[in-house]
XYZ file of C-alpha atoms in Angstrom:
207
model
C 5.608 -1.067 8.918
C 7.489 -4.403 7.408
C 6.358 -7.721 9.218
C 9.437 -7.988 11.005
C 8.948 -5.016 12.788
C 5.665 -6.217 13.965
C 6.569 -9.322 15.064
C 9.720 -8.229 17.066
C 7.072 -5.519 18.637
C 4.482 -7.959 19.308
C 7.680 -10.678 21.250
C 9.012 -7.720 23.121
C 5.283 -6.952 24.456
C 3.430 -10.333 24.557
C 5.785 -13.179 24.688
C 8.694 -12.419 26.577
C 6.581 -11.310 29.587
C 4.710 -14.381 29.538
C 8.064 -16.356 29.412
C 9.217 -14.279 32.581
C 6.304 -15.096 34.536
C 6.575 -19.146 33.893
C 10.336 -18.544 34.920
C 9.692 -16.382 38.256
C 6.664 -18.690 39.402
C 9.183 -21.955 38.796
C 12.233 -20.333 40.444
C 12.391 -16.500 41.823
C 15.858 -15.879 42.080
C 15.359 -12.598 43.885
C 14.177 -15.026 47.184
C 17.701 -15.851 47.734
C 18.802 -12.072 47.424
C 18.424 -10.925 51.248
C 18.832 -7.607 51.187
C 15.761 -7.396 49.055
C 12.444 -6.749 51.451
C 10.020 -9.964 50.749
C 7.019 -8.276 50.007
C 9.298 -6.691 46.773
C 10.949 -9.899 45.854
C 7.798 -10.634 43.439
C 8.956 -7.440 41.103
C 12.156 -7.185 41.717
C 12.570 -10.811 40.473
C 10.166 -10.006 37.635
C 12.431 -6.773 36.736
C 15.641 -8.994 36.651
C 14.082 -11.679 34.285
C 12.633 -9.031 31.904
C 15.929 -7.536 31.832
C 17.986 -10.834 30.980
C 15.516 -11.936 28.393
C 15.764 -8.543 26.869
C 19.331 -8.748 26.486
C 19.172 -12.347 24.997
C 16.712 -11.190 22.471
C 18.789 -7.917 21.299
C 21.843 -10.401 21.291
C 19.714 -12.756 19.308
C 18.989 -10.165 16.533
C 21.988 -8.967 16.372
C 23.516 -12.381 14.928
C 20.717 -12.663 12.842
C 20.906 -9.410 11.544
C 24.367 -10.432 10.709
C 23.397 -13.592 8.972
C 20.447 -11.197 6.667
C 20.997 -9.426 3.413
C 18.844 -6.315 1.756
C 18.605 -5.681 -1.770
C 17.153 -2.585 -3.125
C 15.827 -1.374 -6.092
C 14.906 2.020 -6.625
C 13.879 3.687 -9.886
C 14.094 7.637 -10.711
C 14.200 9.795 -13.821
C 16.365 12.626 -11.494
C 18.205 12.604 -8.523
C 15.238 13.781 -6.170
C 14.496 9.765 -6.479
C 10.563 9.900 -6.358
C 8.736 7.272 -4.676
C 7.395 5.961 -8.190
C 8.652 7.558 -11.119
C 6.433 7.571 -14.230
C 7.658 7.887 -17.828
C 5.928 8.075 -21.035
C 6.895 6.389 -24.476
C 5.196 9.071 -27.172
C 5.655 10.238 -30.852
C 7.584 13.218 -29.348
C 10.035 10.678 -27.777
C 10.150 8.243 -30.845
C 8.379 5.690 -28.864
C 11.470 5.381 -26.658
C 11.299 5.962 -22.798
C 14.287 6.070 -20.129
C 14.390 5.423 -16.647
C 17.742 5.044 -14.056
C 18.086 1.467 -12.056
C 19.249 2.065 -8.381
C 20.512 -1.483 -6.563
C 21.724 -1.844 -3.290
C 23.256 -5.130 -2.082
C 23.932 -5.347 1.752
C 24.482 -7.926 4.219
C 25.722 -11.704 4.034
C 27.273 -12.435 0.775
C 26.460 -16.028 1.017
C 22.708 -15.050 0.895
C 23.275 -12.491 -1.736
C 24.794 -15.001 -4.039
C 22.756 -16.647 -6.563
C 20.011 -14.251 -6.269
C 17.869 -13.306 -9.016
C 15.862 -9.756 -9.825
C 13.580 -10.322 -12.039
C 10.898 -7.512 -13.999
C 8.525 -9.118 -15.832
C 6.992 -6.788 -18.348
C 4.119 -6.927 -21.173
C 3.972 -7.010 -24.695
C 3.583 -3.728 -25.682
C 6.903 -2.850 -25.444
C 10.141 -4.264 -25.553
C 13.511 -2.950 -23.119
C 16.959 -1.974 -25.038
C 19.826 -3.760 -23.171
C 23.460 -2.872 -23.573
C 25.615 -5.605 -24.568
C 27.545 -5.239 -21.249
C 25.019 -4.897 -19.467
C 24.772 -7.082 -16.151
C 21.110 -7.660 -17.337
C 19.535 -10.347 -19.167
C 15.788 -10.712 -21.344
C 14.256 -14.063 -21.617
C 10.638 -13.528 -23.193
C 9.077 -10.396 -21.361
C 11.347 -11.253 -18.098
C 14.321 -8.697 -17.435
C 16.748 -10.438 -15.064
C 19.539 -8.718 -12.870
C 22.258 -11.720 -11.884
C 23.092 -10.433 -8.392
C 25.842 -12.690 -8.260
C 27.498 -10.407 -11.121
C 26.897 -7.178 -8.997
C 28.737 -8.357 -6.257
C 32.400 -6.861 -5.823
C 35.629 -9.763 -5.311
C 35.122 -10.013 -1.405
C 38.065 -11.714 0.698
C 35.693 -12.614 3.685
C 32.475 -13.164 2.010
C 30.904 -12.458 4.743
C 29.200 -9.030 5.297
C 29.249 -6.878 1.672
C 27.886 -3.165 0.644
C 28.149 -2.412 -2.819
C 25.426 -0.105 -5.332
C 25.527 0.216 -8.769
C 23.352 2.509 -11.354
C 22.382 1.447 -14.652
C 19.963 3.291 -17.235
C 17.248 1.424 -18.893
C 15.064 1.823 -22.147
C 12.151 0.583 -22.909
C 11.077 0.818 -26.833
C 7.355 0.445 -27.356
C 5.828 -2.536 -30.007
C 2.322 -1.266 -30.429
C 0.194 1.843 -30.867
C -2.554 1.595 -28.469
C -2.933 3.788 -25.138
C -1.673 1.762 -22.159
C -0.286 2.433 -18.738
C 1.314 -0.727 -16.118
C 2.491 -0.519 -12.580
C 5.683 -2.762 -12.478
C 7.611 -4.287 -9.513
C 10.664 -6.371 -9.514
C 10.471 -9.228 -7.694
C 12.993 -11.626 -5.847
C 12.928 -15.364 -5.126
C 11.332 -15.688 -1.473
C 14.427 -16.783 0.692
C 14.663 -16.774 4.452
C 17.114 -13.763 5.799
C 16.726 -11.751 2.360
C 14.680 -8.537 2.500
C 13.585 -6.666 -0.848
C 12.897 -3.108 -1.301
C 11.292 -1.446 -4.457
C 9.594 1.470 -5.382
C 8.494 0.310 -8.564
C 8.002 2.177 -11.549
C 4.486 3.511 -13.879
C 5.241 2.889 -17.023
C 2.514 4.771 -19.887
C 2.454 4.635 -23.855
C 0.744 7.825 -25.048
C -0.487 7.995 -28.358
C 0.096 5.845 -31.700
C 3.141 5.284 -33.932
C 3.585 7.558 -36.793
């Protein structure tokens, strides 16, 4: 369960029934309502503020929902997109291993802009980018530019776009070694990033 889940969970439950009682025990609007017996007032009153600060808080995450932006990255060998695909760079593939690059951009294209992906890998092997590639390598860093993912957008406001890329990855050394790697993203408020990650093994040594 993501954080934000929990914490919209834990306001619904805890905190706006706390702010409902400080409300109904400074003013109970329900005690003006005649038609409502007295000895229900109490409830009825509590029902009514529950109900309005429910309705300010769905209208609240709406806008900021609007305002948020999602990027993910999803790795897979085949289209059954496994939760972590794993390849292997061995004699029998030359050293050379393959793996297709799934991003998804949605939301605000204001928070979208400028963003970085980056996939910091070791030094055991090395990745093969294609000179129009909308990827970069500085050192052992890969780096996806989302600004140059994003499509020409009149409002620049709300934007959906995905793109698919392959990537190789040519090994430098002949020792046995596996790594678990994650992109990462630049912390920013609003801007949610999803991964799977990918296992990525070299098998064998280098005729």
């Amino acid at each position: 369960m993501r954080p934000s889940s929990i914490i919209k969970i834990l306001i619904k439950a805890i905190v706006l029934p706390f702010i409902a009682m400080f409300m109904l025990n400074k003013w109970n609007l329900c005690d003006y309502v005649i038609f409502i017996p007295e000895d229900y007032r109490f409830e009825a009153g509590l029902a009514l503020y529950m109900a309005i600060l429910e309705a300010i808080a769905e209208l609240a995450e709406y806008f900021i929902a609007k305002a948020n932006a999602t990027i993910t990255c999803t790795f897979y060998t085949d289209e059954r997109h496994d939760t972590r695909p794993s390849i292997q760079m061995s004699e029998n593939s030359m050293g050379v291993a393959s793996v297709w690059c799934h991003i998804i951009l949605n939301g605000d294209y204001k928070k979208l802009l400028g963003t970085e992906v980056c996939l910091d890998i070791p030094q055991w092997f090395s990745a093969q980018l294609d000179a129009n590639s909308n990827i970069t390598q500085e050192a052992y860093q890969i780096k996806w530019n989302v600004s140059t993912l994003l499509p020409e957008h009149d409002n620049k406001k709300k934007v959906h776009t995905e793109t698919r890329m392959k990537l190789s990855f040519i090994r430098n050394e002949a020792t046995d070694a596996s790594i678990v790697l994650e992109p990462t993203v630049k912390k920013k408020i609003g801007l949610e990033f999803e991964t799977n990650g990918i296992m990525i093994q070299n098998v064998g040594g280098i005729n």
